[in-house]
Amino acid sequence: MRRRPAVFIAVAVLTAGSRTAHAQHIVGTRDARAVRADSVFQRFDRTDSPGCALGVYQDGKVLYARGYGMASLEHGVALSPRSVLDVGSISKQFTAMSILMLQKEGKLSLDDPIRKYIPEMPAYADKVTLRRALSQTSGLRDLYVMWGQTGRTFAGDTIDALRVITHSAEPNYEPGARYLYTNSGWILAAQIVYRLTGKTLAQFAEERIFQPLGMRDTRYLADAAMIIPDLATAYSPRQGGGGFRVARSAYDGAIMGAGAVHTTVEDFGRWLNNYDEATVGGRDIIETMTTATKLNDGSPATSGPTSAYAVGLSVGTLRGLRVVSHGGSWAGYRGHFLRFPDQRFAVATFCNLSTSGPDSLARKVAGIYLGDRMQPDSATIWATALDGAPRVDVPVASLRGLAGVWRNVERGEVRRTRLVGDTLFLISGERTRIVPLDGGRFRAGPGTELRFDGDVPAPSRMIVRTTGDAVTYTRADTVGLTPTQLAAYAGDYRSDEVEATHVWKVEKGQLVLYANDRRLGVLEPTYKDGFTRGGSVIDVQRDPKGRITGFVVEAGRVRHLRFTRVR
């Protein structure tokens, strides 16, 4: 059994049948700032909702920690600072530390090509170094998106993962040319740890990181069936009704490296303190992990308006203060942390609800504690003003010219605007009502602004702005196809990369995609020879005589995935 260190915890009893979870398992002093932090999580602070565990840290110690909502709705167990949660991609920094420790011991170099250790990778991997693999600049196609193209159920173990990654025929882009998030390099890193040490990443991290730091409730998930004391169940909202459903991982096994760390906000504070104390790894490793990676042209690997990716971490500024951060998402778990090195202050929000939004929650808590040292929160001010702006009346005739298909080729993304009656909707996976505002602006859900640019009445560009970025989409020719026209696309298409055959069939006037006998969804005609399915954009390819030869999938973290028509 893991023995926990003695920590003062104030525990309040939850009244049976109560909907409000009053003062759950508090660590530290509940001062005025803590009370304000509690208000940030008010919507979760109930006995009939999942929620979040909050950790606030100062000078290497837990300043305030508390759970909001339930770790188990089935068993009536409240979340607490000692609840164990899957932190998803926040795990990447532990994988980075493991690789960098091996570099310090002379067993590898970040500038080695990954093919030196994973020789079964294709030849293009000679240009993918470990540094590129650990900084989201590798160009490696993302494992999980590739899996989504197969229609198969995987055990979710390392053998499955390596088979998919090593079959990828080409990178998304020239390694080092740009930043694009992918999980594949991290799974390869975990395998490299094993091949060099004979120990799994879980064993290596336990011996070299977690034990030395006293992180007794932290581990990489090595077996999806293992029993983890105090593990919080993950949930997502039920569709079409109230309440929640359990949101478990779809895989039977466990894949380490890109994620899989399970920890508590208490234990995570010990890890955060290591960035200042450098007990594990040393200051040289900490410096490497927190220095922005450079692209081939010498510019930083920019991952947002004020951030760049380093090695397993994002670095940048938040409201004028230097910040190190990362988020995580797996099944119904969500997590985020912010560390402000100059103030020796940090916040972590680990949640067991898919719609919790831990990044926004963490920023709000940081603002409560550091607001007097921060610049004005211009992003929140902008979003609040947008969300509060009153609707204005726009003639239906004017809205009609805004309906259509909008495409960003570089990002491989397509958005639709559709007029239903007198209301315009944005179609992007979900359908969001577009509300006209003054100044030619539109609101498409909280914190999202649309503007249209170009000739009236049918503008040629749509600009989508959020607090994170602004993306321009260009109008594409819309198309509507009859069942007879759709039948020309029906057939079998093969990709040896994902070892799958996609079968396109016309059913009830729609073009439907099957893979390995599993129905994956409807292929929606979008523009000439262009279809969308979920978040994927599919471009049909033709030969000089106009015959269909295959198609190319653009799916965010996987670009230019080719399928060839075989029937």
Coordinates of C-alpha atoms in Angstrom, one line a residue, residues 206-397:
E206 CA 8.0 5.4 -10.7
E207 CA 11.6 4.7 -9.7
R208 CA 13.2 7.9 -11.1
I209 CA 10.5 10.6 -10.7
F210 CA 7.5 9.7 -8.6
Q211 CA 9.2 7.9 -5.7
P212 CA 12.0 10.5 -5.2
L213 CA 9.4 13.3 -5.1
G214 CA 7.1 11.5 -2.8
M215 CA 4.3 11.3 -5.3
R216 CA 2.7 8.3 -3.7
D217 CA -0.6 8.6 -5.5
T218 CA 0.8 9.1 -9.0
R219 CA 1.4 6.5 -11.7
Y220 CA 1.3 5.8 -15.4
L221 CA -1.7 3.6 -16.2
A222 CA 0.0 0.4 -17.2
D223 CA -3.2 -1.7 -17.4
A224 CA -6.6 -0.3 -18.1
A225 CA -8.1 -3.0 -15.7
M226 CA -5.9 -2.1 -12.7
I227 CA -7.6 -1.0 -9.5
I228 CA -6.5 2.6 -8.5
P229 CA -7.5 3.7 -5.0
D230 CA -9.6 6.9 -4.9
L231 CA -9.9 7.0 -8.7
A232 CA -12.6 9.4 -9.9
T233 CA -15.0 8.2 -12.6
A234 CA -15.2 10.3 -15.7
Y235 CA -18.5 11.5 -17.1
S236 CA -20.0 13.4 -20.0
P237 CA -23.5 15.0 -20.3
R238 CA -26.2 12.8 -21.6
Q239 CA -27.3 13.8 -25.1
G240 CA -30.9 14.8 -25.5
G241 CA -31.6 14.8 -21.8
G242 CA -30.4 15.8 -18.4
G243 CA -27.9 13.9 -16.2
F244 CA -24.6 12.3 -17.1
R245 CA -23.2 9.1 -18.6
V246 CA -19.9 7.4 -17.8
A247 CA -17.2 8.4 -20.3
R248 CA -14.6 5.7 -20.3
S249 CA -11.6 5.1 -22.6
A250 CA -12.5 3.2 -25.7
Y251 CA -9.4 1.1 -25.4
D252 CA -9.0 -2.2 -23.4
G253 CA -5.3 -1.7 -22.8
A254 CA -3.1 1.3 -22.0
I255 CA -0.7 3.4 -24.1
M256 CA 1.9 5.4 -22.2
G257 CA 3.9 8.4 -23.2
A258 CA 1.3 10.8 -24.7
G259 CA -0.9 10.5 -21.7
A260 CA -1.9 7.9 -19.0
V261 CA -0.6 9.6 -15.9
H262 CA -3.1 9.4 -13.0
T263 CA -2.5 11.8 -10.1
T264 CA -4.0 14.1 -7.5
V265 CA -3.8 17.9 -7.1
E266 CA -1.8 17.2 -3.9
D267 CA 0.8 15.0 -5.6
F268 CA 1.0 17.4 -8.6
G269 CA 2.1 20.1 -6.2
R270 CA 5.2 18.1 -5.4
W271 CA 6.0 17.9 -9.1
L272 CA 5.4 21.6 -9.7
N273 CA 7.9 22.3 -6.8
N274 CA 10.5 20.3 -8.7
Y275 CA 10.6 23.0 -11.3
D276 CA 12.0 25.3 -8.7
E277 CA 14.0 22.9 -6.6
A278 CA 15.3 20.6 -9.4
T279 CA 15.5 17.6 -7.1
V280 CA 14.8 15.3 -10.0
G281 CA 16.5 15.9 -13.3
G282 CA 18.6 18.9 -12.4
R283 CA 18.4 22.6 -13.6
D284 CA 19.7 21.9 -17.0
I285 CA 16.9 19.5 -17.8
I286 CA 14.3 22.0 -16.4
E287 CA 15.8 24.7 -18.6
T288 CA 15.5 22.5 -21.7
M289 CA 11.9 21.6 -20.9
T290 CA 10.9 25.3 -20.5
T291 CA 12.7 26.8 -23.4
A292 CA 10.7 27.4 -26.6
T293 CA 11.6 25.1 -29.5
K294 CA 12.8 26.7 -32.7
L295 CA 11.6 25.8 -36.1
N296 CA 13.9 25.2 -39.1
D297 CA 13.8 28.9 -39.9
G298 CA 14.8 29.9 -36.4
S299 CA 11.4 31.2 -35.3
P300 CA 9.7 29.8 -32.2
A301 CA 7.2 26.9 -32.5
T302 CA 4.3 29.2 -31.9
S303 CA 1.2 27.3 -30.5
G304 CA -1.0 30.3 -29.7
P305 CA -1.1 34.2 -29.7
T306 CA 1.3 34.4 -26.7
S307 CA 2.7 30.9 -26.4
A308 CA 5.1 28.5 -28.0
Y309 CA 5.8 24.8 -27.4
A310 CA 9.0 23.8 -25.6
V311 CA 9.6 20.1 -24.6
G312 CA 6.4 18.6 -23.1
L313 CA 5.2 22.1 -22.0
S314 CA 3.9 25.3 -23.4
V315 CA 5.7 28.5 -22.5
G316 CA 4.7 32.1 -23.0
T317 CA 2.9 34.9 -21.2
L318 CA -0.6 35.3 -19.6
R319 CA -1.7 38.9 -19.0
G320 CA 1.9 40.1 -19.0
L321 CA 3.3 37.4 -16.6
R322 CA 5.6 34.5 -17.8
V323 CA 3.7 31.2 -17.7
V324 CA 4.4 27.5 -18.2
S325 CA 1.3 25.4 -18.9
H326 CA -0.3 22.4 -20.5
G327 CA -3.8 20.9 -20.8
G328 CA -5.0 17.3 -21.0
S329 CA -8.1 15.4 -22.3
W330 CA -8.9 11.7 -22.3
A331 CA -12.3 10.1 -22.3
G332 CA -14.3 12.3 -19.9
Y333 CA -11.3 13.6 -18.0
R334 CA -10.1 17.2 -18.5
G335 CA -7.2 19.0 -16.9
H336 CA -5.1 22.1 -17.1
F337 CA -2.3 23.8 -15.1
L338 CA -0.6 27.2 -15.1
R339 CA 2.8 27.8 -13.4
F340 CA 4.1 31.4 -13.0
P341 CA 7.8 30.9 -12.4
D342 CA 8.6 34.5 -11.4
Q343 CA 5.9 34.5 -8.7
R344 CA 6.5 30.8 -7.7
F345 CA 2.8 30.4 -8.0
A346 CA 0.7 27.7 -9.8
V347 CA -2.9 26.5 -10.3
A348 CA -4.1 23.1 -11.4
T349 CA -7.6 22.1 -12.3
F350 CA -8.3 18.4 -12.8
C351 CA -11.8 17.5 -13.7
N352 CA -14.0 14.4 -14.4
L353 CA -16.5 16.0 -16.7
S354 CA -15.9 16.4 -20.4
T355 CA -17.5 19.8 -20.6
S356 CA -15.8 21.3 -17.6
G357 CA -13.4 23.7 -19.4
P358 CA -10.4 23.5 -17.0
D359 CA -8.2 26.0 -18.9
S360 CA -10.7 28.8 -18.4
L361 CA -11.2 27.8 -14.8
A362 CA -7.5 27.8 -14.1
R363 CA -7.1 31.3 -15.7
K364 CA -9.9 32.7 -13.5
V365 CA -8.3 31.3 -10.4
A366 CA -4.9 32.7 -11.3
G367 CA -6.5 36.1 -11.9
I368 CA -8.0 36.0 -8.3
Y369 CA -4.6 35.4 -6.8
L370 CA -2.3 37.4 -9.2
G371 CA -4.7 39.9 -10.7
D372 CA -3.0 42.9 -9.0
R373 CA 0.3 42.0 -10.8
M374 CA -1.3 41.2 -14.1
Q375 CA -2.2 43.3 -17.1
P376 CA -5.9 43.9 -17.7
D377 CA -7.6 40.7 -18.9
S378 CA -8.3 42.0 -22.4
A379 CA -9.3 38.6 -23.8
T380 CA -12.0 38.1 -21.1
I381 CA -13.1 41.8 -21.4
W382 CA -13.5 41.2 -25.2
A383 CA -15.4 37.9 -24.8
T384 CA -17.7 39.3 -22.1
A385 CA -18.5 42.4 -24.3
L386 CA -19.2 40.1 -27.2
D387 CA -21.4 37.7 -25.2
G388 CA -23.4 40.7 -23.8
A389 CA -23.8 42.6 -27.1
P390 CA -27.5 43.0 -28.0
R391 CA -29.0 41.4 -31.1
V392 CA -29.8 43.6 -34.0
D393 CA -32.3 43.0 -36.8
V394 CA -30.9 42.0 -40.2
P395 CA -33.2 41.3 -43.2
V396 CA -33.5 37.7 -44.2
A397 CA -32.4 38.7 -47.7

